[in-house]
Short mmCIF file of C-alpha atoms in Angstrom, two decimals:
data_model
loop_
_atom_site.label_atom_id
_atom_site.label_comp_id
_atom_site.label_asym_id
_atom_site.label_seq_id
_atom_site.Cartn_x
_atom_site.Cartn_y
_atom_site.Cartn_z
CA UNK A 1 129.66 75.83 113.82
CA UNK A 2 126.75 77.30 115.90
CA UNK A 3 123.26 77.02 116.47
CA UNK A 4 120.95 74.31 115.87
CA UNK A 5 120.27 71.97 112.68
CA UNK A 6 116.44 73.58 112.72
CA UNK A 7 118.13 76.78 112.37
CA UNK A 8 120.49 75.92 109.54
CA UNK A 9 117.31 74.20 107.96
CA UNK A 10 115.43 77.38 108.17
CA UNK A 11 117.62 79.17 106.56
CA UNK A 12 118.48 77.01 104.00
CA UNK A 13 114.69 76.87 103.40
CA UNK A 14 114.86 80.78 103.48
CA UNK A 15 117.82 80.74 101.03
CA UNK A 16 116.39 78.36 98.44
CA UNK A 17 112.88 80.49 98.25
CA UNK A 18 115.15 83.67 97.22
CA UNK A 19 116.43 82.05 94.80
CA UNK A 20 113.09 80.51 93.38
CA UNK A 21 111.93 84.30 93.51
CA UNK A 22 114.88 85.55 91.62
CA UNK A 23 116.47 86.89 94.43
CA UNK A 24 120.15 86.42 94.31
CA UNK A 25 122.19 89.08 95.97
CA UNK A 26 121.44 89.32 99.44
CA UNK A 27 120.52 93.48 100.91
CA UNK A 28 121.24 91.90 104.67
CA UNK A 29 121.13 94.53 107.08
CA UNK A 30 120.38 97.22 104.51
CA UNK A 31 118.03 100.00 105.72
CA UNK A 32 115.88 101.30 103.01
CA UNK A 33 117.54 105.26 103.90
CA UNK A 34 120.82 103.08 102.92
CA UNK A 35 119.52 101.78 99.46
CA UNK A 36 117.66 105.14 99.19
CA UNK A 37 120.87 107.38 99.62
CA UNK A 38 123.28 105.09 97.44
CA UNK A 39 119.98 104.85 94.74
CA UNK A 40 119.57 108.83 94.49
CA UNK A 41 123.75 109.02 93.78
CA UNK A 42 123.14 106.22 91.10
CA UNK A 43 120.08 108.76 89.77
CA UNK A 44 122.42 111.95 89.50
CA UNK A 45 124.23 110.30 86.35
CA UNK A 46 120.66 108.99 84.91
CA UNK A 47 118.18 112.46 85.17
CA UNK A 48 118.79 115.69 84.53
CA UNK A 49 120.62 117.96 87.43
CA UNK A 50 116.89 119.39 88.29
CA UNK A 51 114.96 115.85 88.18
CA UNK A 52 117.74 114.96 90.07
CA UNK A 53 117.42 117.92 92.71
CA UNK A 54 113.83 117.15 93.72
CA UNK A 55 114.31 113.41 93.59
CA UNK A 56 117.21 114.38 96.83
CA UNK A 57 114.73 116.46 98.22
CA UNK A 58 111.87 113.96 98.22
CA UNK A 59 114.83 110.87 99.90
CA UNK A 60 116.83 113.39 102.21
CA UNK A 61 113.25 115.21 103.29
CA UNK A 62 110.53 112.77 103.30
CA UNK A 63 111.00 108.93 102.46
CA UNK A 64 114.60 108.40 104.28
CA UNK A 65 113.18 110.05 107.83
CA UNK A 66 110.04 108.07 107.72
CA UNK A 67 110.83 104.65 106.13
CA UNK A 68 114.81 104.73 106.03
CA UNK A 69 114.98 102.78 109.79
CA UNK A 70 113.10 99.45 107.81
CA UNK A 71 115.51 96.93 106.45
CA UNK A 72 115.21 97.05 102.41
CA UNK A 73 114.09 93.21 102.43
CA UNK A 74 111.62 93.86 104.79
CA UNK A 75 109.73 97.16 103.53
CA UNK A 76 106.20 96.01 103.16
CA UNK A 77 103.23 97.79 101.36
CA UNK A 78 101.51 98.17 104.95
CA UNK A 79 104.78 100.18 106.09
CA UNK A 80 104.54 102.56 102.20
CA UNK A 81 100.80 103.09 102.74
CA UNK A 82 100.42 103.63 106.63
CA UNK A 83 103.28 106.41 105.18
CA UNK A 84 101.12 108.32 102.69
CA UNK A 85 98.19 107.96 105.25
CA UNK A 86 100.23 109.92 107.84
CA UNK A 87 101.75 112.50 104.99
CA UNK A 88 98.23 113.10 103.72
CA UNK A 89 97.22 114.13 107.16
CA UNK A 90 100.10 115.70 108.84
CA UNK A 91 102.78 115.54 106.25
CA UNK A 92 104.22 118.63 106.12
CA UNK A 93 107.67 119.57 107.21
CA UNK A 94 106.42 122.64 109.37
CA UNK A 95 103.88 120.59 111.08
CA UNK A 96 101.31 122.59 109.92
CA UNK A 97 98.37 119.87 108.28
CA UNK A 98 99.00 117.37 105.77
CA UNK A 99 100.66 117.14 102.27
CA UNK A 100 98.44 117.36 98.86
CA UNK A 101 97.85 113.76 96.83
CA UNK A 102 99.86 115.26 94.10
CA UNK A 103 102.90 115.96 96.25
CA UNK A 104 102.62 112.25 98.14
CA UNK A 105 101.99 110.86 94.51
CA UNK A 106 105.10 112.43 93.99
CA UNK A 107 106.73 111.03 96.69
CA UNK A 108 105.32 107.40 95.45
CA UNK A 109 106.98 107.62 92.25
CA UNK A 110 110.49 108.26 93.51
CA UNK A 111 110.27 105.67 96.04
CA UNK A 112 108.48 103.22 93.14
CA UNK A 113 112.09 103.94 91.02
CA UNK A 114 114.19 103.12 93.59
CA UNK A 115 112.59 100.05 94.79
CA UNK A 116 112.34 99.43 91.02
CA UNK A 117 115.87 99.67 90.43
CA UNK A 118 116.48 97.53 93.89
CA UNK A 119 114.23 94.46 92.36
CA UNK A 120 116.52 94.49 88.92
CA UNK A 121 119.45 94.38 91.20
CA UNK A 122 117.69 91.63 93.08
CA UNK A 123 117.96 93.46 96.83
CA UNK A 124 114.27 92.55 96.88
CA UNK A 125 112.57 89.87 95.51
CA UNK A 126 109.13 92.16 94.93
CA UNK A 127 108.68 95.82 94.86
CA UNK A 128 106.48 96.37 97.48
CA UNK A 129 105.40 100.24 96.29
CA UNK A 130 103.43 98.15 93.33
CA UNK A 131 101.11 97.01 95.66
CA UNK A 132 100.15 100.21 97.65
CA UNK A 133 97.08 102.28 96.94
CA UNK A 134 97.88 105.78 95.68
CA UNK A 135 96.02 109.28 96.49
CA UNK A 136 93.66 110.10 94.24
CA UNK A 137 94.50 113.59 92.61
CA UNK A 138 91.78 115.47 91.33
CA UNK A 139 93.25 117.06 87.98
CA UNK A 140 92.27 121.18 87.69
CA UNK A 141 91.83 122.68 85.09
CA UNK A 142 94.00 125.56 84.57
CA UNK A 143 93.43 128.84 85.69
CA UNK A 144 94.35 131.57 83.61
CA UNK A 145 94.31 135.70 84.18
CA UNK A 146 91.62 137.17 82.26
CA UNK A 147 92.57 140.31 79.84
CA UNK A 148 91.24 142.61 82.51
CA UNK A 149 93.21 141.22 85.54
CA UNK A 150 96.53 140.89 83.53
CA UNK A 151 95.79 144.75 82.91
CA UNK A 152 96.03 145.12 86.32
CA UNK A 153 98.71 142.76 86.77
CA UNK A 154 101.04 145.33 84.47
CA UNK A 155 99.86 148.22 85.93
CA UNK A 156 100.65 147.35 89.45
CA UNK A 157 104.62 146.06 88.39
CA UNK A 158 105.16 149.03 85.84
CA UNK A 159 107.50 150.57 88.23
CA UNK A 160 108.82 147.40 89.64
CA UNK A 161 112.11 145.15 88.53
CA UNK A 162 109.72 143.14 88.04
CA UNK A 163 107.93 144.52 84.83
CA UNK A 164 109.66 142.86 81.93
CA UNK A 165 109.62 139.47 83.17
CA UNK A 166 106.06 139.97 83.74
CA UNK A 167 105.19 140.99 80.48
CA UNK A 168 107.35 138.17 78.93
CA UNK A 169 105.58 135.50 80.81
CA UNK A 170 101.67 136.87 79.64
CA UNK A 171 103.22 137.10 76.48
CA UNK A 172 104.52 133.61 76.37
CA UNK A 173 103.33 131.24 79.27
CA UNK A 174 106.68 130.41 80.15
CA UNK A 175 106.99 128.30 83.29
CA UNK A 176 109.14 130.43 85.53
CA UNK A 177 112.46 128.15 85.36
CA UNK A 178 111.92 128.36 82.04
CA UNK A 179 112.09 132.54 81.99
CA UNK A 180 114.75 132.27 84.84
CA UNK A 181 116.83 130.16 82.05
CA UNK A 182 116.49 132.54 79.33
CA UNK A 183 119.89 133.73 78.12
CA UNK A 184 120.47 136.88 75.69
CA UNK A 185 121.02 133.99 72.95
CA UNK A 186 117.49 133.37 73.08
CA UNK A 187 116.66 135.94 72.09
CA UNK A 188 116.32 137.08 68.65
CA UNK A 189 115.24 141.17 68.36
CA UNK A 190 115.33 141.54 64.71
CA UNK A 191 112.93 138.95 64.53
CA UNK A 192 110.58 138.95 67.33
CA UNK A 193 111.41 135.16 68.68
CA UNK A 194 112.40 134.68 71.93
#
């Protein structure tokens, strides 16, 4: 055996609290870019393939560079919200100003899930994202084209690839993934439903 009897009584004083909060497995030495990468392959079986494409983007891009190096049991809410301070203001990946509250609300959701799913797992005895303060987005209200600037909108793509799509999207309001996804199937001629 090593150390001293204060040590093993600290720890056993450590151990008995974790398991007052609930907290039975033990993350260790694991980094939260660790429980973030192994939490985002869990997620690919759970969302759908595009849910699942932005949540990578969000880990691999944003939360794993910035808070991956702090161990999981010790991620505190000063360490999430000094974060979306410093994304707000200089965020962006081309160093070029900070990211918008929507996008770092964004961001605060994925990492929420995962530190979520790390608390039912007991990694962590508290999520520490539930106590962080998140941007205030201001919601917009939507801006559409008016009948004269859609006019002009055709105009300038009638010779263009471009065109039909166009005129498919004014006529609809489909989302662009959503036109991108359309497949002659969906499309009924005889009847005018797309």
């Amino acid at each position: 055996m090593h150390g001293k009897k204060s040590d093993a009584q600290r720890e056993l004083r450590n151990l008995l609290g974790a398991v007052d909060k609930g907290v039975v497995a033990d993350a260790g030495k694991m980094t939260v870019g660790h429980w973030l990468k192994q939490w985002i392959e869990e997620a690919r079986h759970t969302v759908s393939p595009k849910t699942h494409e932005r949540y990578s983007e969000i880990v691999n891009k944003h939360l794993v560079p910035k808070l991956g190096g702090h161990r999981l049991s010790k991620l505190a809410p000063v360490h999430i919200q000094g974060y979306y301070s410093d994304a707000l203001k200089s965020g962006r990946l081309n160093g070029k100003g900070g990211l918008s509250p929507q996008t770092v609300a964004h961001f605060d959701r994925v990492l929420g899930l995962a530190l979520k799913r790390a608390r039912a797992l007991r990694l962590i005895a508290v999520n520490p994202a539930e106590d962080v303060e998140r941007p205030k987005v201001e919601h917009r209200e939507m801006q559409t084209l008016t009948d004269e600037q859609a006019a002009r909108l055709l105009a300038a793509a009638s010779t263009t690839r471009l065109y039909v799509p166009i005129v498919l999207t004014l006529a609809t309001g489909l989302r662009r993934g959503e036109l991108l996804a359309l497949r002659w199937q969906d499309i009924d001629l005889a009847t005018g439903v797309v």
